[in-house]
Short mmCIF file of N, CA and C in Angstrom, two decimals:
data_model
loop_
_atom_site.label_atom_id
_atom_site.label_comp_id
_atom_site.label_asym_id
_atom_site.label_seq_id
_atom_site.Cartn_x
_atom_site.Cartn_y
_atom_site.Cartn_z
N GLN M 1 0.45 -1.38 -0.35
CA GLN M 1 -0.11 0.08 0.02
C GLN M 1 0.97 1.54 0.45
N ARG M 2 2.08 1.53 0.88
CA ARG M 2 2.59 2.60 1.13
C ARG M 2 3.99 2.44 -0.22
N VAL M 3 3.67 1.76 -1.07
CA VAL M 3 4.62 1.52 -2.44
C VAL M 3 3.61 1.90 -3.48
N ALA M 4 2.45 1.85 -3.57
CA ALA M 4 1.13 2.41 -4.48
C ALA M 4 1.50 3.37 -4.52
N GLU M 5 1.23 3.73 -2.49
CA GLU M 5 1.07 5.55 -2.54
C GLU M 5 1.83 6.59 -2.83
N GLN M 6 3.57 5.84 -2.74
CA GLN M 6 4.59 6.56 -3.43
C GLN M 6 5.09 6.72 -4.64
N TYR M 7 4.51 5.76 -5.13
CA TYR M 7 4.57 5.57 -7.18
C TYR M 7 3.17 6.48 -7.58
N GLY M 8 1.74 7.00 -6.59
CA GLY M 8 1.39 7.44 -7.13
C GLY M 8 1.19 8.64 -7.20
N ARG M 9 2.19 9.34 -6.38
CA ARG M 9 2.73 11.46 -6.05
C ARG M 9 3.69 10.91 -6.88
N GLU M 10 4.85 10.70 -7.07
CA GLU M 10 5.05 10.22 -7.97
C GLU M 10 4.99 10.49 -9.79
N CYS M 11 4.24 9.89 -9.78
CA CYS M 11 2.78 9.83 -11.10
C CYS M 11 2.44 10.64 -11.32
N LYS M 12 1.63 11.38 -10.37
CA LYS M 12 0.60 12.76 -10.07
C LYS M 12 1.82 13.95 -10.60
N GLU M 13 3.34 14.02 -10.13
CA GLU M 13 4.22 14.82 -10.30
C GLU M 13 4.40 14.81 -11.68
N ALA M 14 4.50 13.10 -11.30
CA ALA M 14 4.86 13.47 -13.37
C ALA M 14 4.22 14.02 -14.85
N LEU M 15 3.08 13.91 -14.31
CA LEU M 15 2.04 14.14 -15.10
C LEU M 15 1.72 15.93 -15.35
N ARG M 16 2.23 16.03 -14.18
CA ARG M 16 1.62 18.22 -14.08
C ARG M 16 2.95 19.06 -14.75
N THR M 17 4.30 18.02 -14.15
CA THR M 17 5.37 18.82 -14.99
C THR M 17 6.04 18.11 -16.16
N GLU M 18 6.75 16.49 -16.44
CA GLU M 18 7.00 16.04 -17.88
C GLU M 18 5.92 15.85 -18.91
N PRO M 19 6.55 15.90 -20.16
CA PRO M 19 5.50 15.03 -20.77
C PRO M 19 4.40 14.11 -21.01
N ILE M 20 4.11 13.52 -22.20
CA ILE M 20 3.49 12.64 -21.49
C ILE M 20 3.95 11.17 -21.65
N ALA M 21 4.79 10.91 -22.55
CA ALA M 21 5.48 10.06 -22.82
C ALA M 21 6.45 9.98 -21.25
N GLN M 22 7.08 11.18 -21.17
CA GLN M 22 7.97 10.56 -19.00
C GLN M 22 7.11 10.23 -18.47
N ALA M 23 5.80 10.92 -18.01
CA ALA M 23 4.82 10.96 -17.09
C ALA M 23 4.27 9.30 -17.36
N ARG M 24 3.96 8.97 -18.65
CA ARG M 24 3.67 7.06 -18.46
C ARG M 24 5.12 6.36 -18.08
N ASN M 25 5.87 6.86 -18.57
CA ASN M 25 6.88 5.57 -17.68
C ASN M 25 7.16 5.61 -16.01
N VAL M 26 6.84 6.54 -16.27
CA VAL M 26 7.04 6.98 -14.21
C VAL M 26 5.22 6.42 -13.54
N CYS M 27 3.78 6.96 -14.19
CA CYS M 27 3.20 6.40 -13.51
C CYS M 27 2.78 4.19 -13.85
N ARG M 28 3.23 3.99 -14.85
CA ARG M 28 3.27 2.44 -15.15
C ARG M 28 3.95 1.46 -14.54
N ARG M 29 4.51 1.74 -13.52
CA ARG M 29 5.49 2.37 -11.94
C ARG M 29 3.69 1.38 -10.62
N ILE M 30 2.80 2.14 -11.32
CA ILE M 30 1.51 2.29 -10.63
C ILE M 30 0.36 1.22 -10.62
N GLY M 31 0.62 0.16 -12.37
CA GLY M 31 -0.35 -0.46 -12.39
C GLY M 31 -0.58 -2.17 -12.23
N ASP M 32 -1.00 -3.32 -12.00
CA ASP M 32 -0.69 -3.89 -11.58
C ASP M 32 -0.98 -4.48 -12.19
N PRO M 33 -1.02 -5.77 -13.60
CA PRO M 33 -2.42 -5.90 -13.88
C PRO M 33 -3.58 -7.43 -12.98
N ASN M 34 -3.18 -6.96 -11.95
CA ASN M 34 -3.93 -7.93 -11.21
C ASN M 34 -4.76 -7.63 -9.40
N ASP M 35 -4.26 -6.45 -9.87
CA ASP M 35 -4.59 -5.73 -8.46
C ASP M 35 -6.35 -4.71 -8.77
N SER M 36 -7.17 -4.28 -9.18
CA SER M 36 -8.05 -4.10 -10.11
C SER M 36 -7.73 -2.44 -8.92
N ARG M 37 -7.52 -2.29 -7.52
CA ARG M 37 -7.67 -1.27 -6.79
C ARG M 37 -5.81 -0.55 -7.70
N ARG M 38 -5.37 -0.82 -8.16
CA ARG M 38 -4.81 -0.11 -8.22
C ARG M 38 -4.43 0.20 -9.64
N LEU M 39 -5.26 -0.06 -10.29
CA LEU M 39 -5.02 0.17 -11.56
C LEU M 39 -6.16 1.12 -11.59
N ILE M 40 -7.29 1.56 -11.57
CA ILE M 40 -8.17 2.29 -10.72
C ILE M 40 -7.62 3.13 -10.69
N LEU M 41 -6.49 3.64 -9.38
CA LEU M 41 -5.59 4.46 -9.34
C LEU M 41 -5.18 5.04 -10.60
N LEU M 42 -4.59 4.52 -11.26
CA LEU M 42 -3.14 5.04 -12.32
C LEU M 42 -4.10 5.71 -13.24
N GLY M 43 -5.73 5.24 -13.54
CA GLY M 43 -6.12 5.59 -14.29
C GLY M 43 -7.70 7.33 -14.36
N GLN M 44 -7.19 6.96 -12.58
CA GLN M 44 -8.05 8.47 -12.16
C GLN M 44 -7.00 8.85 -12.58
N LEU M 45 -5.42 9.22 -11.68
CA LEU M 45 -5.20 9.72 -11.93
C LEU M 45 -4.50 9.99 -13.70
N TYR M 46 -4.51 9.40 -14.52
CA TYR M 46 -4.58 10.15 -15.54
C TYR M 46 -5.45 10.57 -15.81
N SER M 47 -6.81 10.05 -15.52
CA SER M 47 -8.05 11.29 -15.84
C SER M 47 -8.08 12.34 -14.77
N GLU M 48 -7.99 12.44 -13.69
CA GLU M 48 -7.60 14.25 -12.80
C GLU M 48 -6.52 15.44 -14.28
N ASN M 49 -5.77 14.44 -14.16
CA ASN M 49 -4.75 15.33 -15.06
C ASN M 49 -5.06 15.64 -16.76
N GLY M 50 -6.51 15.16 -16.57
CA GLY M 50 -5.97 15.11 -18.74
C GLY M 50 -5.89 14.41 -19.21
N ALA M 51 -5.55 13.34 -19.35
CA ALA M 51 -4.46 12.17 -19.37
C ALA M 51 -5.52 11.54 -19.62
N PHE M 52 -6.63 11.39 -20.25
CA PHE M 52 -8.08 11.03 -20.70
C PHE M 52 -7.65 9.09 -21.25
N ALA M 53 -6.60 9.49 -22.37
CA ALA M 53 -7.13 8.80 -23.31
C ALA M 53 -6.06 7.12 -22.69
N GLU M 54 -5.00 7.28 -22.07
CA GLU M 54 -4.56 7.14 -20.85
C GLU M 54 -4.71 6.26 -19.74
N ALA M 55 -5.94 6.69 -19.04
CA ALA M 55 -6.69 5.98 -18.82
C ALA M 55 -7.38 5.00 -18.92
N ILE M 56 -7.35 5.41 -20.08
CA ILE M 56 -9.10 3.69 -20.48
C ILE M 56 -8.46 2.63 -20.66
N GLU M 57 -7.45 2.49 -21.05
CA GLU M 57 -6.62 0.88 -20.96
C GLU M 57 -6.65 0.11 -19.06
N PRO M 58 -6.30 1.30 -18.17
CA PRO M 58 -6.05 0.20 -17.04
C PRO M 58 -7.57 0.66 -16.81
N LEU M 59 -8.76 1.05 -17.09
CA LEU M 59 -9.73 1.11 -16.58
C LEU M 59 -10.32 -0.31 -16.89
N ARG M 60 -10.10 -0.18 -18.75
CA ARG M 60 -10.89 -1.00 -18.66
C ARG M 60 -10.42 -2.61 -18.09
N GLN M 61 -8.94 -2.66 -17.87
CA GLN M 61 -8.88 -3.87 -17.41
C GLN M 61 -9.53 -3.59 -15.91
N ALA M 62 -9.09 -3.03 -15.05
CA ALA M 62 -9.97 -2.89 -13.48
C ALA M 62 -11.54 -3.49 -14.23
N VAL M 63 -12.58 -3.06 -14.15
CA VAL M 63 -13.36 -3.46 -14.68
C VAL M 63 -13.24 -5.06 -15.30
N ARG M 64 -12.60 -5.63 -16.03
CA ARG M 64 -12.73 -6.59 -16.32
C ARG M 64 -12.69 -7.86 -15.33
N LEU M 65 -11.29 -7.20 -14.45
CA LEU M 65 -11.03 -7.55 -13.07
C LEU M 65 -12.43 -7.60 -11.74
N ASP M 66 -12.73 -6.38 -11.52
CA ASP M 66 -14.05 -6.42 -10.91
C ASP M 66 -14.43 -5.80 -10.87
N PRO M 67 -15.51 -6.29 -11.67
CA PRO M 67 -17.38 -5.77 -12.69
C PRO M 67 -18.34 -4.43 -11.78
N GLU M 68 -17.60 -4.96 -10.32
CA GLU M 68 -18.44 -4.63 -9.92
C GLU M 68 -18.62 -3.37 -8.87
N SER M 69 -17.21 -2.49 -9.51
CA SER M 69 -17.20 -1.82 -9.44
C SER M 69 -17.28 -0.40 -9.77
N PHE M 70 -17.99 0.34 -9.01
CA PHE M 70 -18.60 1.45 -9.09
C PHE M 70 -17.58 2.76 -9.10
N ASP M 71 -15.60 2.56 -8.65
CA ASP M 71 -15.34 3.39 -8.84
C ASP M 71 -14.30 3.11 -10.41
N ALA M 72 -14.43 2.05 -10.55
CA ALA M 72 -14.14 1.78 -12.54
C ALA M 72 -14.77 1.95 -13.41
N TRP M 73 -16.06 1.66 -13.46
CA TRP M 73 -17.09 1.73 -14.46
C TRP M 73 -17.02 3.28 -14.62
N ASN M 74 -17.16 4.20 -13.50
CA ASN M 74 -17.21 6.21 -13.08
C ASN M 74 -16.62 6.52 -13.67
N SER M 75 -14.95 6.35 -13.42
CA SER M 75 -13.92 6.72 -13.94
C SER M 75 -13.88 6.57 -15.52
N LEU M 76 -13.79 4.21 -16.55
CA LEU M 76 -14.56 5.10 -17.38
C LEU M 76 -14.80 5.13 -18.36
N GLY M 77 -15.89 5.56 -17.14
CA GLY M 77 -16.86 6.31 -18.60
C GLY M 77 -17.26 8.79 -19.30
N LEU M 78 -16.77 8.09 -17.63
CA LEU M 78 -16.14 9.90 -17.53
C LEU M 78 -14.76 9.73 -18.47
N SER M 79 -13.86 9.08 -18.09
CA SER M 79 -12.27 9.20 -19.09
C SER M 79 -13.00 9.54 -20.48
N LEU M 80 -13.71 8.70 -21.68
CA LEU M 80 -15.17 8.27 -22.23
C LEU M 80 -15.63 9.26 -22.60
N PHE M 81 -16.20 9.49 -21.88
CA PHE M 81 -16.84 10.92 -22.41
C PHE M 81 -16.42 12.39 -22.73
N TRP M 82 -15.05 12.58 -21.58
CA TRP M 82 -14.36 13.87 -21.48
C TRP M 82 -13.15 13.62 -23.44
N LEU M 83 -13.05 12.17 -23.72
CA LEU M 83 -12.38 12.35 -25.26
C LEU M 83 -14.08 12.60 -25.95
N LYS M 84 -15.13 12.88 -25.59
CA LYS M 84 -15.94 12.22 -26.99
C LYS M 84 -16.64 11.56 -27.33
N HIS M 85 -16.65 10.33 -26.82
CA HIS M 85 -16.29 8.65 -28.06
C HIS M 85 -17.82 8.76 -26.78
N TYR M 86 -18.84 9.09 -27.04
CA TYR M 86 -20.28 8.86 -26.66
C TYR M 86 -20.74 7.17 -26.86
N GLN M 87 -19.96 7.33 -27.71
CA GLN M 87 -21.44 6.02 -27.60
C GLN M 87 -20.80 4.91 -26.20
N GLU M 88 -18.83 4.91 -27.22
CA GLU M 88 -19.06 4.08 -26.02
C GLU M 88 -18.90 4.11 -24.18
N ALA M 89 -18.85 5.25 -23.88
CA ALA M 89 -19.15 6.42 -22.73
C ALA M 89 -20.01 5.56 -22.16
N LEU M 90 -21.68 5.68 -23.28
CA LEU M 90 -23.28 4.87 -22.39
C LEU M 90 -22.83 3.59 -21.51
N PRO M 91 -21.78 2.88 -22.19
CA PRO M 91 -22.58 1.54 -21.44
C PRO M 91 -21.34 1.68 -20.23
N PRO M 92 -20.62 2.07 -19.85
CA PRO M 92 -19.30 2.00 -18.27
C PRO M 92 -20.46 3.65 -17.41
N LEU M 93 -21.10 4.59 -17.74
CA LEU M 93 -21.98 5.00 -17.49
C LEU M 93 -23.38 4.07 -17.40
N ARG M 94 -23.91 4.35 -17.92
CA ARG M 94 -24.68 3.13 -17.21
C ARG M 94 -24.70 2.18 -16.38
N LYS M 95 -23.57 1.26 -16.05
CA LYS M 95 -23.88 0.53 -15.05
C LYS M 95 -23.01 1.39 -13.91
N ALA M 96 -21.89 2.28 -14.02
CA ALA M 96 -22.11 2.77 -12.97
C ALA M 96 -22.45 3.37 -12.32
N ALA M 97 -24.33 3.84 -12.81
CA ALA M 97 -25.43 4.55 -12.66
C ALA M 97 -26.56 3.76 -11.86
N SER M 98 -26.18 1.92 -12.45
CA SER M 98 -26.77 1.10 -11.48
C SER M 98 -26.05 0.80 -10.31
N LEU M 99 -24.99 0.73 -10.16
CA LEU M 99 -24.36 0.33 -9.69
C LEU M 99 -24.38 1.90 -8.56
N ASN M 100 -24.36 2.84 -8.37
CA ASN M 100 -24.75 4.01 -7.06
C ASN M 100 -25.58 5.09 -7.46
N PRO M 101 -27.03 4.71 -7.45
CA PRO M 101 -27.74 5.61 -8.16
C PRO M 101 -27.67 6.92 -8.18
N GLN M 102 -27.20 7.18 -5.78
CA GLN M 102 -26.87 7.87 -5.67
C GLN M 102 -25.81 9.26 -6.15
N PHE M 103 -24.93 9.02 -7.29
CA PHE M 103 -24.37 9.41 -7.07
C PHE M 103 -24.52 10.50 -8.34
N PHE M 104 -24.46 11.63 -7.99
CA PHE M 104 -24.95 12.95 -8.85
C PHE M 104 -23.85 13.00 -10.05
N THR M 105 -22.55 13.50 -10.14
CA THR M 105 -21.81 13.54 -11.36
C THR M 105 -22.04 12.14 -12.06
N THR M 106 -21.95 11.16 -11.72
CA THR M 106 -22.83 9.81 -12.63
C THR M 106 -23.94 10.52 -13.72
N MET M 107 -25.20 11.05 -12.58
CA MET M 107 -26.43 10.48 -13.02
C MET M 107 -25.88 12.13 -14.02
N THR M 108 -25.26 12.59 -14.15
CA THR M 108 -25.64 14.33 -14.76
C THR M 108 -24.46 13.80 -16.31
N MET M 109 -23.45 12.56 -15.58
CA MET M 109 -22.58 12.85 -17.06
C MET M 109 -23.55 11.90 -17.84
N LEU M 110 -24.19 10.53 -17.68
CA LEU M 110 -24.93 9.72 -18.11
C LEU M 110 -26.17 10.40 -18.56
N ALA M 111 -27.00 11.72 -18.55
CA ALA M 111 -27.79 12.56 -18.63
C ALA M 111 -27.18 13.66 -19.87
N SER M 112 -25.97 13.88 -20.68
CA SER M 112 -24.53 14.43 -21.47
C SER M 112 -24.58 14.24 -22.02
N THR M 113 -24.36 12.94 -21.77
CA THR M 113 -23.67 11.75 -23.09
C THR M 113 -25.45 11.58 -23.89
N LEU M 114 -25.61 10.72 -23.07
CA LEU M 114 -27.59 11.01 -23.58
C LEU M 114 -28.22 11.60 -24.61
N HIS M 115 -27.48 12.52 -24.16
CA HIS M 115 -27.56 14.49 -25.18
C HIS M 115 -27.26 14.00 -26.01
N ALA M 116 -26.05 14.04 -25.71
CA ALA M 116 -25.05 14.45 -27.49
C ALA M 116 -25.07 13.49 -28.08
N LEU M 117 -25.72 12.30 -27.65
CA LEU M 117 -26.40 11.49 -28.49
C LEU M 117 -27.48 11.99 -29.24
N GLY M 118 -28.08 12.25 -29.21
CA GLY M 118 -29.04 13.01 -29.80
C GLY M 118 -30.72 12.14 -28.94
N ASP M 119 -30.70 11.38 -27.87
CA ASP M 119 -31.62 11.07 -27.22
C ASP M 119 -31.93 10.93 -25.97
N ASP M 120 -31.77 12.73 -26.35
CA ASP M 120 -33.21 13.57 -25.54
C ASP M 120 -34.14 12.76 -24.49
N ALA M 121 -35.24 12.06 -25.02
CA ALA M 121 -36.04 11.48 -24.01
C ALA M 121 -35.86 10.72 -23.14
N ALA M 122 -34.49 9.54 -23.26
CA ALA M 122 -34.46 9.37 -22.37
C ALA M 122 -33.34 9.82 -21.35
N ALA M 123 -32.41 10.68 -21.49
CA ALA M 123 -31.21 11.96 -20.92
C ALA M 123 -32.59 12.65 -19.90
N LEU M 124 -33.71 12.86 -20.08
CA LEU M 124 -34.95 13.23 -19.73
C LEU M 124 -34.47 13.13 -18.11
N PRO M 125 -35.25 11.51 -17.36
CA PRO M 125 -35.86 11.18 -16.19
C PRO M 125 -34.03 10.95 -15.46
N VAL M 126 -33.07 10.71 -16.09
CA VAL M 126 -31.16 10.43 -15.63
C VAL M 126 -31.29 12.21 -15.01
N LEU M 127 -31.49 13.97 -16.15
CA LEU M 127 -31.47 14.67 -15.35
C LEU M 127 -32.55 14.84 -14.14
N GLU M 128 -33.52 14.79 -14.14
CA GLU M 128 -34.38 14.49 -12.99
C GLU M 128 -34.05 13.34 -12.19
N ARG M 129 -33.40 13.59 -12.52
CA ARG M 129 -33.07 12.79 -10.73
C ARG M 129 -31.65 13.09 -10.50
N ALA M 130 -30.64 13.28 -10.83
CA ALA M 130 -29.78 14.29 -10.73
C ALA M 130 -30.01 15.44 -10.07
N HIS M 131 -31.69 16.10 -10.64
CA HIS M 131 -32.26 16.97 -10.24
C HIS M 131 -32.22 16.97 -8.60
N ASN M 132 -33.02 16.24 -8.70
CA ASN M 132 -33.65 15.23 -7.11
C ASN M 132 -32.29 15.06 -6.16
N LEU M 133 -30.84 14.45 -6.89
CA LEU M 133 -29.97 14.52 -5.33
C LEU M 133 -29.21 15.93 -5.25
N ASN M 134 -29.46 17.04 -6.67
CA ASN M 134 -28.80 18.36 -6.16
C ASN M 134 -29.39 19.83 -6.35
N PRO M 135 -31.25 19.59 -5.90
CA PRO M 135 -32.17 20.26 -6.49
C PRO M 135 -31.54 22.52 -6.79
N ASP M 136 -29.80 22.29 -5.87
CA ASP M 136 -30.22 23.37 -5.60
C ASP M 136 -28.50 23.72 -6.95
N ASP M 137 -28.27 22.94 -7.88
CA ASP M 137 -27.80 23.58 -8.74
C ASP M 137 -28.28 24.26 -9.59
N ALA M 138 -27.40 25.01 -10.01
CA ALA M 138 -28.39 26.10 -11.15
C ALA M 138 -27.46 24.81 -12.31
N GLN M 139 -27.64 25.29 -12.94
CA GLN M 139 -26.37 24.65 -13.76
C GLN M 139 -27.89 22.90 -14.41
N VAL M 140 -27.85 22.14 -13.87
CA VAL M 140 -28.69 21.18 -14.21
C VAL M 140 -29.60 21.51 -14.56
N THR M 141 -31.31 22.25 -13.30
CA THR M 141 -31.80 22.86 -13.01
C THR M 141 -31.94 23.88 -15.20
N ALA M 142 -30.71 24.31 -15.04
CA ALA M 142 -31.25 25.28 -15.63
C ALA M 142 -31.51 24.21 -17.87
N GLY M 143 -29.98 23.15 -16.85
CA GLY M 143 -30.12 22.44 -18.07
C GLY M 143 -32.24 21.78 -18.64
N LEU M 144 -32.26 21.19 -17.73
CA LEU M 144 -33.49 20.16 -17.05
C LEU M 144 -34.67 21.67 -17.90
N GLU M 145 -34.80 22.95 -16.80
CA GLU M 145 -35.19 22.95 -18.35
C GLU M 145 -35.91 22.72 -19.53
N GLN M 146 -34.51 23.36 -20.26
CA GLN M 146 -34.09 22.84 -21.40
C GLN M 146 -34.33 22.99 -22.31
N LEU M 147 -34.26 21.14 -21.33
CA LEU M 147 -34.01 19.64 -21.84
C LEU M 147 -35.89 19.41 -22.21
N ARG M 148 -36.81 20.28 -21.20
CA ARG M 148 -37.66 20.52 -20.81
C ARG M 148 -37.93 20.84 -22.90
N ALA M 149 -37.94 22.23 -22.77
CA ALA M 149 -38.17 23.25 -23.42
C ALA M 149 -37.62 22.46 -24.96
N THR M 150 -36.73 21.16 -25.42
CA THR M 150 -36.85 21.43 -26.39
C THR M 150 -37.38 20.34 -26.66
N LEU M 151 -37.94 19.54 -26.03
CA LEU M 151 -39.50 18.19 -25.62
C LEU M 151 -40.36 18.33 -25.73
N ARG M 152 -40.36 19.53 -25.34
CA ARG M 152 -42.26 19.93 -25.90
C ARG M 152 -42.09 20.11 -26.78
N GLY M 153 -41.40 20.71 -27.63
CA GLY M 153 -40.88 21.35 -28.85
C GLY M 153 -41.19 20.87 -30.29
N LYS M 154 -41.41 18.76 -29.84
CA LYS M 154 -40.90 18.08 -30.48
C LYS M 154 -42.03 17.00 -30.70
N ARG M 155 -42.49 18.41 -30.41
CA ARG M 155 -44.11 16.69 -30.08
C ARG M 155 -45.26 17.91 -31.00
#
């Protein structure tokens, strides 16, 4: 555990200060192909530092090792979303939402993904759920009003 934490700090620093090719060499030490937690950590470090493409493979390995890991599915879905791979992001975000339907960010990203794919009818109940989780979020409230207006206009 201590070694993984040290490698995590070194990876985070490398991602902030080094070109991605060099940072990848530092970060690679975290990944253990048989340890989903370390793979999730690696994927999350990449994602948190904007290296979304690098996050994908460790997170895919993590969901294979631990198919019930909310963190793995959520991080994978978010990374794919930020890469604008909406079709690929949809299954992981749906799985994450099914594992933890109370997680606001997952619900908003799932709704955004459905909207990006042109499925506003499916996005609406997801965004309503997100709004119910956090009714004070002005951005979600505005998005919900806009989505409802769009759907009313299509009728």
